[in-house]
Amino acid sequence: MALKYIEEYRDGVLARGLVKKIHSVSKKDLRLMEVCGTHTTAIFRHGIRSVLPQGITLLSGPGCPVCVTAQKDIDAFVEFARVKNVIVTTFGDLIKVPGSSSTLGKEKASGADVRIVYSVFDAINIARENKDKEVVFCGVGFETTIPTIAAGILMGIEGKVDNFSVYSANKLTPPALAALMETDGVEIDGFILPGHVSVITGTDAYRDTFEKYDIPSVISGFEPIDILQAILLLIQQNEAEKPALENAYPRAVSDAGNGKAKQIMNQVFEVCNASWRGIGEIPLSGMELKKEYQKFDAAIRFGMDMPDVPEPKGCACGEILMGLKSPYKCPLYKKKCTPMNPVGPCMVSSEGSCAAFYRYS
Ligand code: SF4
């Protein structure tokens, strides 16, 4: 559905028409996963769950970067904050995520120099202004964020900013989808694929996963009309038993994606195995600095190698991220775990499933 203005993607008449169509074509019970945390929040904010047929269940997936960051990586961020003369720079959501023994927020309250930034470029500027200190940037993101981190490193080289480094806990989306499909007990009838990640990767990035698992997959934008349309397409594919990889966000996503962003990302980073909270290690799902850029690798610069540790007792973030549980099924939800006192990252991040359920449902 090609519309001209953003308001049209929020149009009530169009939305009601799509909801009516969804009800008329929906016969089977289906479990559809919105992979991206921004979709989870948008779905709640627009009340989309409440207008769907009863048989359509929406599951939140592993697309919130803070939520999938492994406990050992959170512990590493906390350890950096404890090193003398280090300034830790981080996106705001990470500051409250509990590590094994502390949070970045608690370390800051105890005197550590932890600063919230809006991009890696802020971190570079902080490094420029604090030549007598080391600045570590907590790299947590998907394909949307990684090219900017790569650009930051190139900028650091150009500006001879040597007191700056990145701890890369960055991750790639398609390998996580494949890992979900390989996990026992995971039942998914279709993926609502992330719009902003797809702007970078392009539709082609999902082709291998789609072809291997024959799973209905639709790239969606974030307005209510976008999301309803993606849901309709997934239901139609399932009802017709004709799985397809469709791009319902063509105003932003092309087949090939953003070539320049991918080129910068692949110039600085290379694919590696990565630990995902609750899921464990997924082969070739992370991005680490290439050898020629390793002097900007904070883990190497500081010899930081934190051990794997279990997630907080009772926290079901891992199962929620795999669509195996809803936050309601976590015994700690709204009891021991609230946005003021989060136990796991899914309650911290603005894109986290538990936080979205808490705020909107
Ligand atoms: S409610 Fe809290 S403890 Fe339970 S899964 Fe969510 S973040 Fe973890």
Coordinates of C-alpha atoms and ligand atoms in Angstrom, one line a residue:
M1 CA 0.0 0.0 0.0
A2 CA 1.8 3.1 -1.2
L3 CA 0.7 6.3 0.5
K4 CA 2.2 9.7 0.2
Y5 CA 2.1 11.3 3.7
I6 CA 3.0 9.8 7.1
E7 CA -0.5 10.8 8.5
E8 CA -2.0 8.4 6.0
Y9 CA -0.2 5.6 7.6
R10 CA -2.1 6.5 10.8
D11 CA -5.5 6.9 9.1
G12 CA -8.3 5.5 11.1
V13 CA -10.5 4.6 8.1
L14 CA -7.7 2.7 6.4
A15 CA -6.8 1.0 9.7
R16 CA -10.4 -0.2 10.2
G17 CA -10.5 -1.5 6.7
L18 CA -7.4 -3.5 7.2
V19 CA -8.7 -4.9 10.5
K20 CA -11.9 -5.9 8.8
K21 CA -9.9 -7.7 6.1
I22 CA -7.8 -9.4 8.7
H23 CA -10.9 -10.8 10.4
S24 CA -12.4 -11.9 7.1
V25 CA -9.3 -13.9 5.9
S26 CA -8.2 -15.2 9.3
K27 CA -9.3 -18.8 9.8
K28 CA -6.3 -20.6 11.4
D29 CA -4.7 -19.9 14.8
L30 CA -1.3 -18.4 14.1
R31 CA 1.7 -17.3 16.2
L32 CA 3.4 -14.3 14.5
M33 CA 6.6 -12.9 15.9
E34 CA 7.5 -9.2 15.7
V35 CA 11.3 -9.6 15.7
C36 CA 12.0 -6.0 16.6
G37 CA 11.5 -4.3 19.9
T38 CA 10.4 -1.1 18.2
H39 CA 7.5 -3.1 16.7
T40 CA 6.6 -4.5 20.1
T41 CA 6.2 -1.0 21.5
A42 CA 4.4 0.3 18.4
I43 CA 2.0 -2.6 18.5
F44 CA 1.1 -1.8 22.1
R45 CA 1.0 2.0 21.6
H46 CA -1.5 1.6 18.7
G47 CA -3.6 -1.0 20.5
I48 CA -3.1 -3.5 17.6
R49 CA -3.2 -6.6 19.8
S50 CA -6.7 -5.7 20.9
V51 CA -8.2 -5.5 17.4
L52 CA -6.8 -8.8 16.0
P53 CA -8.8 -12.0 15.8
Q54 CA -8.5 -14.2 19.0
G55 CA -6.5 -16.9 17.1
I56 CA -3.7 -14.5 16.2
T57 CA -1.0 -14.4 18.8
L58 CA 1.8 -11.8 18.6
L59 CA 5.1 -12.9 20.1
S60 CA 8.0 -10.5 20.9
G61 CA 11.3 -11.6 19.4
P62 CA 15.0 -11.1 19.9
G63 CA 15.2 -7.7 18.3
C64 CA 15.8 -5.4 21.3
P65 CA 19.6 -5.0 21.4
V66 CA 19.7 -4.2 25.2
C67 CA 17.6 -7.3 26.0
V68 CA 19.7 -9.7 24.1
T69 CA 23.0 -8.5 25.5
A70 CA 24.6 -11.4 27.5
Q71 CA 25.1 -11.0 31.2
K72 CA 28.8 -11.3 30.8
D73 CA 28.9 -8.3 28.5
I74 CA 26.9 -6.2 31.0
D75 CA 29.5 -7.4 33.6
A76 CA 32.3 -6.2 31.3
F77 CA 30.6 -2.7 31.0
V78 CA 30.5 -2.6 34.8
E79 CA 34.1 -3.6 35.1
F80 CA 35.2 -0.9 32.7
A81 CA 33.5 1.7 34.9
R82 CA 35.6 0.4 37.8
V83 CA 38.9 1.0 36.0
K84 CA 40.7 4.2 37.1
N85 CA 40.7 7.0 34.5
V86 CA 38.1 5.3 32.3
I87 CA 35.0 7.1 31.1
V88 CA 32.3 4.7 30.0
T89 CA 30.0 6.0 27.4
T90 CA 26.7 4.2 26.8
F91 CA 23.2 4.5 25.4
G92 CA 20.8 5.4 28.2
D93 CA 18.9 2.1 28.4
L94 CA 22.0 0.1 29.4
I95 CA 22.6 2.1 32.5
K96 CA 20.0 0.3 34.6
V97 CA 20.5 -3.2 33.3
P98 CA 21.6 -5.4 36.2
G99 CA 24.9 -7.2 35.8
S100 CA 26.0 -10.0 38.2
S101 CA 27.0 -7.6 40.9
S102 CA 26.1 -4.0 39.9
T103 CA 24.8 -1.7 37.2
L104 CA 26.4 1.1 35.3
G105 CA 24.0 3.4 37.2
K106 CA 25.1 2.2 40.6
E107 CA 28.8 2.5 39.6
K108 CA 28.1 6.1 38.5
A109 CA 26.4 6.8 41.8
S110 CA 29.5 5.5 43.5
G111 CA 31.7 7.9 41.6
A112 CA 32.5 6.2 38.3
D113 CA 32.6 8.3 35.2
V114 CA 29.7 6.9 33.2
R115 CA 28.1 9.1 30.6
I116 CA 25.0 8.7 28.5
V117 CA 25.5 9.4 24.8
Y118 CA 23.2 9.4 21.8
S119 CA 25.7 8.1 19.3
V120 CA 29.3 6.9 19.1
F121 CA 30.2 10.4 17.8
D122 CA 29.4 11.9 21.2
A123 CA 31.8 9.4 22.7
I124 CA 34.5 10.5 20.2
N125 CA 34.0 14.1 21.3
I126 CA 34.3 13.1 24.9
A127 CA 37.6 11.4 24.1
R128 CA 38.8 14.5 22.3
E129 CA 38.0 16.6 25.3
N130 CA 39.6 14.2 27.9
K131 CA 43.0 13.3 26.4
D132 CA 44.2 12.2 29.9
K133 CA 41.5 9.5 30.1
E134 CA 40.4 6.4 28.2
V135 CA 36.9 6.5 26.8
V136 CA 35.1 3.2 26.3
F137 CA 32.0 3.0 24.2
C138 CA 29.5 0.2 25.0
G139 CA 28.7 -1.1 21.5
V140 CA 25.3 -2.7 21.7
G141 CA 23.2 -2.7 18.5
F142 CA 22.2 -4.4 15.3
E143 CA 22.8 -3.7 11.6
T144 CA 21.3 -0.2 12.1
T145 CA 23.8 0.8 14.7
I146 CA 27.0 -1.1 13.7
P147 CA 27.8 1.1 10.6
T148 CA 27.7 4.2 12.7
I149 CA 30.1 2.6 15.2
A150 CA 32.4 1.7 12.3
A151 CA 32.1 5.3 11.0
G152 CA 33.0 6.5 14.5
I153 CA 36.2 4.4 14.6
L154 CA 37.2 5.7 11.1
M155 CA 36.6 9.2 12.4
G156 CA 38.7 8.4 15.5
I157 CA 41.6 7.3 13.2
E158 CA 41.3 10.4 11.0
G159 CA 41.2 12.7 14.0
K160 CA 44.0 10.8 15.8
V161 CA 41.8 10.1 18.8
D162 CA 43.8 7.3 20.4
N163 CA 42.1 7.3 23.8
F164 CA 38.9 5.8 22.5
S165 CA 37.8 2.2 22.2
V166 CA 34.7 0.1 21.6
Y167 CA 33.5 -3.0 23.4
S168 CA 31.6 -4.8 20.7
A169 CA 28.5 -6.7 21.8
N170 CA 26.9 -6.0 18.4
K171 CA 24.7 -8.5 16.7
L172 CA 23.2 -9.6 13.4
T173 CA 19.5 -10.3 12.9
P174 CA 19.3 -13.1 10.3
P175 CA 21.4 -15.6 12.2
A176 CA 19.1 -15.1 15.2
L177 CA 16.0 -16.0 13.1
A178 CA 17.7 -19.2 11.9
A179 CA 18.6 -20.0 15.5
L180 CA 15.0 -19.6 16.6
M181 CA 13.8 -21.9 13.8
E182 CA 16.3 -24.6 15.1
T183 CA 15.2 -24.3 18.7
D184 CA 13.0 -27.1 20.1
G185 CA 9.6 -25.9 21.3
V186 CA 9.7 -22.6 19.3
E187 CA 6.5 -22.3 17.2
I188 CA 6.4 -19.4 14.8
D189 CA 4.1 -19.1 11.8
G190 CA 5.5 -15.9 10.5
F191 CA 8.0 -13.1 11.1
I192 CA 7.3 -9.4 11.1
L193 CA 10.8 -8.4 10.1
P194 CA 12.4 -5.2 11.4
G195 CA 12.0 -2.1 9.2
H196 CA 15.1 -0.1 10.3
V197 CA 17.5 -3.1 10.3
S198 CA 16.2 -3.9 6.8
V199 CA 16.9 -0.4 5.5
I200 CA 20.6 -1.3 6.0
T201 CA 20.5 -5.1 5.1
G202 CA 17.9 -5.0 2.4
T203 CA 15.4 -7.8 1.7
D204 CA 18.1 -10.0 0.3
A205 CA 19.7 -10.5 3.8
Y206 CA 16.7 -12.7 4.8
R207 CA 16.6 -14.8 1.6
D208 CA 18.7 -17.7 2.9
T209 CA 16.7 -18.1 6.1
F210 CA 13.5 -17.8 4.2
E211 CA 14.5 -20.4 1.7
K212 CA 15.8 -22.8 4.3
Y213 CA 12.8 -22.7 6.6
D214 CA 10.0 -21.7 4.2
I215 CA 8.6 -19.4 6.9
P216 CA 6.2 -16.5 6.0
S217 CA 8.2 -13.3 6.4
V218 CA 7.2 -9.7 5.9
I219 CA 9.3 -6.5 6.3
S220 CA 7.2 -3.9 8.0
G221 CA 7.5 -0.2 8.9
F222 CA 6.4 1.1 12.2
E223 CA 3.1 3.0 11.6
P224 CA -0.2 1.3 12.4
I225 CA -1.1 0.8 8.7
D226 CA 2.4 -0.7 8.1
I227 CA 2.0 -3.2 10.9
L228 CA -1.6 -4.1 10.1
Q229 CA -0.7 -4.6 6.5
A230 CA 2.3 -6.9 7.4
I231 CA 0.0 -8.9 9.7
L232 CA -2.6 -9.2 6.9
L233 CA 0.1 -10.4 4.5
L234 CA 1.4 -13.0 6.9
I235 CA -2.2 -14.3 7.5
Q236 CA -2.9 -14.5 3.8
Q237 CA 0.4 -16.4 3.2
N238 CA -0.5 -18.9 6.0
E239 CA -4.1 -19.3 4.9
A240 CA -3.0 -19.9 1.2
E241 CA -0.1 -22.1 2.5
K242 CA 2.2 -20.0 0.2
P243 CA 5.1 -18.7 2.3
A244 CA 6.8 -15.7 0.8
L245 CA 9.4 -13.1 1.7
E246 CA 7.7 -9.8 1.2
N247 CA 8.8 -6.2 1.6
A248 CA 5.8 -4.2 2.9
Y249 CA 8.1 -1.2 3.6
P250 CA 9.3 -0.4 0.1
R251 CA 9.4 3.4 0.8
A252 CA 12.5 2.7 3.0
V253 CA 13.8 -0.8 2.2
S254 CA 15.3 -2.0 -1.1
D255 CA 16.4 -5.5 -2.1
A256 CA 20.1 -4.7 -1.7
G257 CA 19.9 -2.3 1.3
N258 CA 22.3 0.6 2.0
G259 CA 25.5 -0.3 0.2
K260 CA 27.6 2.5 1.7
A261 CA 26.5 1.6 5.3
K262 CA 27.3 -2.1 4.7
Q263 CA 30.6 -1.2 3.1
I264 CA 31.7 0.8 6.1
M265 CA 30.5 -1.9 8.5
N266 CA 32.4 -4.6 6.7
Q267 CA 35.5 -2.5 6.4
V268 CA 35.9 -2.2 10.1
F269 CA 34.0 -5.3 11.5
E270 CA 34.0 -9.0 10.7
V271 CA 31.5 -11.7 11.6
C272 CA 32.1 -13.7 14.7
N273 CA 30.2 -16.0 17.1
A274 CA 28.2 -14.1 19.7
S275 CA 26.4 -14.9 23.0
W276 CA 22.8 -13.9 23.2
R277 CA 20.9 -13.6 26.5
G278 CA 18.8 -16.7 27.0
I279 CA 19.6 -18.2 23.6
G280 CA 23.3 -18.8 24.1
E281 CA 26.0 -18.7 21.5
I282 CA 24.8 -18.3 17.9
P283 CA 27.4 -19.0 15.2
L284 CA 28.3 -16.0 13.0
S285 CA 25.8 -13.7 14.7
G286 CA 28.1 -11.1 16.1
M287 CA 30.5 -8.4 14.7
E288 CA 34.0 -7.9 16.1
L289 CA 36.7 -5.5 15.0
K290 CA 38.9 -6.6 12.2
K291 CA 42.6 -7.2 13.0
E292 CA 43.7 -3.9 11.5
Y293 CA 41.3 -2.0 13.8
Q294 CA 41.9 -4.0 17.0
K295 CA 43.7 -1.2 18.7
F296 CA 40.2 0.3 19.1
D297 CA 38.9 -3.0 20.7
A298 CA 38.3 -2.2 24.4
A299 CA 38.3 -5.9 25.3
I300 CA 41.8 -6.3 23.9
R301 CA 43.1 -2.9 25.2
F302 CA 42.0 -3.7 28.7
G303 CA 42.4 -7.5 28.6
M304 CA 38.7 -7.7 29.5
D305 CA 37.3 -11.3 29.2
M306 CA 34.4 -11.8 31.6
P307 CA 33.2 -15.4 32.3
D308 CA 29.8 -16.6 31.3
V309 CA 27.4 -16.3 34.2
P310 CA 23.8 -17.4 34.6
E311 CA 21.0 -14.9 34.1
P312 CA 19.2 -13.5 37.2
K313 CA 17.4 -16.3 39.1
G314 CA 13.7 -16.5 38.0
C315 CA 14.1 -14.1 35.1
A316 CA 12.4 -15.4 31.9
C317 CA 13.9 -12.9 29.5
G318 CA 15.5 -15.6 27.4
E319 CA 12.3 -17.5 26.9
I320 CA 10.4 -14.3 26.2
L321 CA 13.0 -13.3 23.5
M322 CA 12.4 -16.7 21.9
G323 CA 8.6 -16.4 21.9
L324 CA 8.3 -19.3 24.4
K325 CA 6.7 -17.2 27.2
S326 CA 4.9 -14.0 27.6
P327 CA 6.0 -11.6 30.4
Y328 CA 2.7 -12.6 32.3
K329 CA 4.2 -16.1 32.7
C330 CA 7.3 -14.8 34.5
P331 CA 6.8 -15.2 38.2
L332 CA 8.7 -12.0 39.0
Y333 CA 6.7 -9.8 36.6
K334 CA 5.1 -6.8 38.4
K335 CA 6.2 -8.3 41.7
K336 CA 9.9 -8.4 42.2
C337 CA 10.5 -6.9 38.8
T338 CA 9.2 -3.5 37.8
P339 CA 10.7 -0.6 35.7
M340 CA 11.9 1.0 38.9
N341 CA 13.5 -2.2 40.1
P342 CA 14.2 -4.3 37.0
V343 CA 15.6 -7.8 37.4
G344 CA 16.3 -8.4 33.7
P345 CA 16.9 -6.1 30.7
C346 CA 13.5 -6.8 29.1
M347 CA 12.0 -4.7 31.9
V348 CA 14.7 -1.9 31.4
S349 CA 14.8 -1.2 27.8
S350 CA 12.2 1.1 26.2
E351 CA 11.9 -1.6 23.5
G352 CA 11.8 -4.5 26.0
S353 CA 8.8 -6.8 26.0
C354 CA 8.3 -6.8 29.7
A355 CA 8.5 -3.0 29.9
A356 CA 6.0 -2.7 27.0
F357 CA 3.6 -5.1 28.7
Y358 CA 4.0 -3.2 32.0
R359 CA 3.5 0.2 30.4
Y360 CA 0.6 -0.5 28.0
S361 CA -1.3 -3.7 28.9
Ligands
SF4_1 S1 9.5 -9.6 34.2 FE1 11.6 -9.1 34.8 S2 12.4 -11.0 35.6 FE2 10.6 -11.5 34.4 S3 11.4 -11.9 32.4 FE3 10.8 -9.8 32.4 S4 12.7 -8.7 33.0 FE4 13.0 -10.9 33.5

